[in-house]
Amino acid sequence: MKVELRSIHKYFGPVHANNNISLTILPGTIQGIVGENGAGKSTLMKILSGFIQADEGEILLDDQVITIHSPSDALKRGIGMLHQDPLDFPPMKVIDNLLIGQEGGLFPNKRKVAADIKKLANQFGFSIDTEAYVEGLTVGERQQLEIIRLLWMGARILILDEPTTGISASQKEKLFETLTRLASEGMIVIFVSHKLEEIETLCHRAAVFRGGLLVGEAIQPYHTDDLVRLMFGKPMELGSRLGCHSEENVVEIHNLEIEDPRLHIRDVDLDVKAGEVIGLAGMEGSGQRLFLRALGGLLATTGRTKLLVKGHDLTHEPYSSYLKTGVAYVPADRMEEGLIPGLTLKEHFILTGDTKKLFIDQEESLHRTKVKISEFNIKGRPDSYVEELSGGNQQRALLALLNEPLSLVLLEHPSRGLDLESTIWLWEKLKERCKTGTAVIFISSDLEQILHYSDRILVFFGGKVSKPMLAAETNVDQLGQLIGGKGFVN
Amino acid sequence: MKSGSRWYRFGIQVAAVVLALVFTSIILLIAKAQPLEAYKNILVGSFSSIEAITNVIVVWIPLLLASAGALVTFTAGLWNIGIEGQITLGAISTTLVLRLLQHSDVSPAIIIFLAVLSGFIGGALWAALAGALKTYGGVNEIFGGLGLNFVATAMTIWLIFGPWKRPGIGSMSGTEPFANTLWLPTIPGLRLSWWSLLIGILALVLVYVLLSNTHFGLKLKAVGKNRKAASVFGIPTSNFMMSAFLICGGLAGLAGALQVLAVYHRLIPSISSGYGYLGLMVGMLINYQAIWAAPVAFFFAALNFGSIQLPIVMKLDSSLSGVLQGALVLFVLMMDGVRKRFEKKA
Amino acid sequence: MKKNVIWRTIVVFMLASMLVSACAPAATPAPTAEPAKPAEPTKAAEPAAAEPTKAPEPTKAEAAAPTAAGEFTFGIVMVGPYNDHGWSEASYLAGQYVEKMVPGTKMIYIDKVNSADRPGTTGDQLAEELVSKGAKLIVFNSDDFKDASVEFKKNNPTIPVLHISGDLAWKDGKNYKEMEGYSNLMSQMEYGEMIGGCAAALTTQTGKIGYVGPLINDETRRFANATYLGAKHCWETYAKKDPKDLKMKVTWIGFWFNIPGVTADPSTVSDDFLNSGHDVLISALDTMEALVQTKKAVDGGKKAWAVAYDYKDACNEAPDVCLGVRYFNWGPGYVKAVKAVMDGSFKSYWEWAAPDWKDINNPDTSAMGFNKGKGLSEENAKNLDAFIGELAGGLNLWTGPIKWQDGTDFLKDGEKATDQQIWYQPQLLEGIEGLSVAP
């Protein structure tokens, strides 16, 4: 099956999201699509997979001009798309989610479907429990589920939009293996990412997007510098390690214990210095998120846990005490937990300001919002609804909303969905915080990032927590071993 | 682009109204009635005289209170379908105070004041029940509210036929009417009481200010839009949801109090008159914008009152007004959806 | 967002259906099709027309008197649907009767006037709507409208009011209220009750009669007592049995019709009667449960009968088990009121309209009637006619000695009851089993 896109144009209001895009993909190809956020990658993929329609241009499948009206229409033609935010029905079982997409049959054969799925999953080394509830799965597991579902429903052209965010290194490896195999079987894989490294490892070809334009194509072997230049118009480099911690303890954790239906974390002791950055590594669902939430006061600890922040015992205090002590939590799921869709930027800033008074001081808050918007370079107006912002701008807004001063910032996957430029900018902002004595603890599935920005690293595996390691003395391989569960003493 | 889309939105709304009218007309034609004549009769019935207009306002007041209350809970993301029962409990509480004090030496003005207050509290407490079920018991407020509506109705009927029965009589018409001194004074010759009107308008203004200009209102909105994120923002969501229930229930209770003090002058079985449900519909129709509550509620009130002409003049069932109201809300929602889809494509 | 719209749509549907059904019964659990009969149709009377206002004898005179050119509109406020086959339909028929008998008149009406069916409205308010449509006389067809009719009169002093049942216009009554142009009308249904009781007593084989009563008040006690007197009289006089062997039990359901969850269920009450040896049921409700349950019992092999109420053709529901129906005939009373308003002679009066003893089923002259049912045997029908003849001849069953249920004297030996004594009855009579007052 061959895909050809001819002169695709797409406008969102004044934004020209896709500008005269033409691209041909031959069978058996893994086609990389790279570009920074807002470059038009996702828009093109949504057009191809039927979620939206192009304003101009044609799509050809095996030289036939086709019109794709809807995602299910696309799927019927063998085009399946995996999203950044998997679309499924969280309060339902995996198996039922699968059955929803299936055509025909009032009484589906659950057992057979479950068996098929298990088989497919095993092929790729995914472990999927069809009886589990989707809401209990991690983002990584949900994505695996979605890949399996698309394959199961007969997709011949698989579109993956940032598929490696949120999944572990070993999951990623399996994924790449899978995709390579699929391509060797004649399928087309379209792989959207802003991570050059992945594109270079995996893709046969790469198309680079910038500002709605397809600015260039490359084939293996790649020259990274060329790609970077195409993407950003200039070469980029990661910033340096923050390295601004002092000797003063901001956080003291003693005997931390967390009970969860699936995991049991116990006996964690850790002191965090002012200005220190601690990275938490591990496969999704190994306990790092529970740990982070417990530190943020969003999850109750049990046992003999003692948790001190700036000398205040917060162990069994309500969340509001954490806020008062300067602990801030930045969730990964920005639209679910971080921001409030339906409220404007200004309203968000009002909420994080002084809310003791009865009436809102509209002028003061407008002013404050404008200042923050320019300070954090958010592309939006005070009356923009947060859901209208792009992922990167949402992340900027989240950072802008953090109070000052803070004792401790906890971040889940701070760079998820961000392009390199935004990631660098993000860490610059965090560095400013560190300089004022704020400690940072973050989760990431990007080991490079963890190694690069952390002072110390904790690795989680099945609820077990490694001793803190100095990032400067650790390498990817060591981390990989630990993440895989090797080297844990107890 | 901006102003263009405003006109465009307005046009969409007009289209929705037209569709609702067409839909209702078809139903009328099926019932072998002349739609235009029916609409004319409703209009004439509502606006032909000062009496008619004030009668519409009498309906408008409780509807205004219910709509204002609904807005508060809508803002918190709650479907307080229990407004109906909260009105009823307001009425019961008001009646209780009136019964306790009617033969005492307390001056009527004070009795009335206490009765109104009691109505507010009664409604608020009943809402608090639904709120507690929702917040602490995990019972969806729609189911909790519906259940409590039934209980409220049963309670009214029990009181009317039981402890509060008229001497020697057990009649569905209600309890013994209160003495004229305990009625809210009306404009001479009309059914409208300035006091009721004042309470109704004041309530709406307060809700408008509360929702649009206070930190409380904004936090409530945050809770309604994204409960998880709101709690990460440090907003105690349970407290805010409870507050929304209490305010809504209080306003509904006021409606019940006014039904007793200014309309029926006693407790009757269906004292809430469906205003709770109607108030929710108003809330949806105006897309939760408090500023539109007054005109839309007035329109609904006019439909309600004007439609009484239908059985008299045309031998039609007056529930037609309910059909028109329901159709309006449905078509406005539908056109809204169409517009969004359209805009996405454009 | 999309989910939200769907959700909202579902809720609108729910609300709409609730509203529509609320327009029927928002609060009061579904009044069974038939809205209540007006709270209390009151009537009672003395033998033969002790009343000066004997039921009207309009017929010929009226038909002959053409009423000017201008149309005269009168309005009826009905508590139930105009076609309820019960109380309200009787009013509707009466209105049609007026249109026929008094040329140039036109009826307008608003039905289902109760707070459950027309939420947010009041009887007086709706009456004013009728006035604004030209009504020159307002008939409130139910006792339920007592307060509404007074309120209406207060605000519309120039519009004549005829309130069916009730005693506010009765100068010698306990509740007299001086209001110009406000009148009451009630049929002397006591006789219907006596006739029904008689039919039951003549038919019963077990000697046990079950009376399915509505709520308890002066009127319903009056009717139950009248039934008992009629039954006892026929038991002794025609069946020639010992009065000690006649048992009548009254069970009140708590309202004029079944309100699920609130009243006792009349079907259950009927079944209980039938299962405890009562073989004749007398219904005093607006609805047919007694008749229906009796038919079921008969179909199941029992021997049982029932006496129906209110509506002329009620026996059609189960003809074979029906001994007859006592019913209201409002036509003549309405005609009288309309004519009086038309010629300007309408004053405040209280009319306790009597049956026409020459023919109690004469639609032009009799305020109430009794339609015999197929369940009544020929012989019993003959005896029943004889009893009606006795009543027509002046038999007064309200003659002492009669004792109240608590053993105190109602009427001493030979004493005859006054109108007031008949109208206002505080207790059931001795010999009736059942509650005299609400518990």
PDB file of N, CA, C and O in Angstrom, chain B residues 8 40 46 65 99 110 168 181 191 217 223 227 232 263 287 326:
ATOM      1  N   TYR B   8     -23.023  35.699  13.715  1.00  0.00           N
ATOM      2  CA  TYR B   8     -23.179  34.327  13.281  1.00  0.00           C
ATOM      3  C   TYR B   8     -23.784  33.504  14.421  1.00  0.00           C
ATOM      4  O   TYR B   8     -24.756  32.761  14.251  1.00  0.00           O
ATOM      5  N   LYS B  40     -50.635  32.701  19.222  1.00  0.00           N
ATOM      6  CA  LYS B  40     -51.306  33.970  19.476  1.00  0.00           C
ATOM      7  C   LYS B  40     -52.007  33.923  20.828  1.00  0.00           C
ATOM      8  O   LYS B  40     -51.923  34.858  21.629  1.00  0.00           O
ATOM      9  N   SER B  46     -50.638  35.995  27.989  1.00  0.00           N
ATOM     10  CA  SER B  46     -49.569  36.451  28.870  1.00  0.00           C
ATOM     11  C   SER B  46     -49.480  37.963  28.974  1.00  0.00           C
ATOM     12  O   SER B  46     -49.042  38.488  29.983  1.00  0.00           O
ATOM     13  N   LEU B  65     -35.647  32.352  40.992  1.00  0.00           N
ATOM     14  CA  LEU B  65     -34.898  31.810  42.135  1.00  0.00           C
ATOM     15  C   LEU B  65     -34.331  30.440  41.800  1.00  0.00           C
ATOM     16  O   LEU B  65     -33.162  30.154  42.081  1.00  0.00           O
ATOM     17  N   ARG B  99     -47.256  27.987  61.097  1.00  0.00           N
ATOM     18  CA  ARG B  99     -48.183  27.247  61.966  1.00  0.00           C
ATOM     19  C   ARG B  99     -47.820  27.435  63.437  1.00  0.00           C
ATOM     20  O   ARG B  99     -48.699  27.565  64.299  1.00  0.00           O
ATOM     21  N   ILE B 110     -42.776  40.045  61.624  1.00  0.00           N
ATOM     22  CA  ILE B 110     -41.683  39.204  62.128  1.00  0.00           C
ATOM     23  C   ILE B 110     -41.933  37.739  61.786  1.00  0.00           C
ATOM     24  O   ILE B 110     -41.028  37.016  61.379  1.00  0.00           O
ATOM     25  N   GLY B 168     -61.262  17.955  60.481  1.00  0.00           N
ATOM     26  CA  GLY B 168     -62.380  17.206  59.917  1.00  0.00           C
ATOM     27  C   GLY B 168     -62.272  16.965  58.420  1.00  0.00           C
ATOM     28  O   GLY B 168     -63.156  16.385  57.827  1.00  0.00           O
ATOM     29  N   THR B 181     -53.344  38.256  57.358  1.00  0.00           N
ATOM     30  CA  THR B 181     -52.241  39.045  57.915  1.00  0.00           C
ATOM     31  C   THR B 181     -50.900  38.376  57.662  1.00  0.00           C
ATOM     32  O   THR B 181     -49.877  39.029  57.706  1.00  0.00           O
ATOM     33  N   ARG B 191     -52.038  39.922  41.903  1.00  0.00           N
ATOM     34  CA  ARG B 191     -51.481  38.837  42.704  1.00  0.00           C
ATOM     35  C   ARG B 191     -50.011  39.035  43.029  1.00  0.00           C
ATOM     36  O   ARG B 191     -49.410  38.275  43.741  1.00  0.00           O
ATOM     37  N   GLY B 217     -16.755  32.638  43.452  1.00  0.00           N
ATOM     38  CA  GLY B 217     -17.369  32.222  42.196  1.00  0.00           C
ATOM     39  C   GLY B 217     -16.364  31.589  41.249  1.00  0.00           C
ATOM     40  O   GLY B 217     -16.640  30.569  40.616  1.00  0.00           O
ATOM     41  N   VAL B 223     -13.803  24.360  40.220  1.00  0.00           N
ATOM     42  CA  VAL B 223     -14.244  23.046  40.694  1.00  0.00           C
ATOM     43  C   VAL B 223     -15.135  22.392  39.641  1.00  0.00           C
ATOM     44  O   VAL B 223     -15.035  21.203  39.361  1.00  0.00           O
ATOM     45  N   ARG B 227     -12.326  19.223  38.556  1.00  0.00           N
ATOM     46  CA  ARG B 227     -12.261  19.019  39.999  1.00  0.00           C
ATOM     47  C   ARG B 227     -10.851  18.635  40.449  1.00  0.00           C
ATOM     48  O   ARG B 227     -10.346  19.109  41.446  1.00  0.00           O
ATOM     49  N   VAL B 232      -5.672  20.360  43.043  1.00  0.00           N
ATOM     50  CA  VAL B 232      -4.237  20.604  42.984  1.00  0.00           C
ATOM     51  C   VAL B 232      -3.945  22.097  43.189  1.00  0.00           C
ATOM     52  O   VAL B 232      -2.932  22.468  43.754  1.00  0.00           O
ATOM     53  N   VAL B 263     -48.354  33.080  47.137  1.00  0.00           N
ATOM     54  CA  VAL B 263     -49.168  32.519  46.051  1.00  0.00           C
ATOM     55  C   VAL B 263     -50.311  31.666  46.605  1.00  0.00           C
ATOM     56  O   VAL B 263     -51.479  31.958  46.390  1.00  0.00           O
ATOM     57  N   ASN B 287     -26.940  28.584  28.697  1.00  0.00           N
ATOM     58  CA  ASN B 287     -25.552  28.144  28.745  1.00  0.00           C
ATOM     59  C   ASN B 287     -24.842  28.683  29.977  1.00  0.00           C
ATOM     60  O   ASN B 287     -23.698  29.115  29.925  1.00  0.00           O
ATOM     61  N   GLY B 326     -39.085  22.426  26.189  1.00  0.00           N
ATOM     62  CA  GLY B 326     -38.131  21.341  26.011  1.00  0.00           C
ATOM     63  C   GLY B 326     -37.496  21.404  24.630  1.00  0.00           C
ATOM     64  O   GLY B 326     -36.283  21.272  24.479  1.00  0.00           O
TER      65      GLY B 326
END
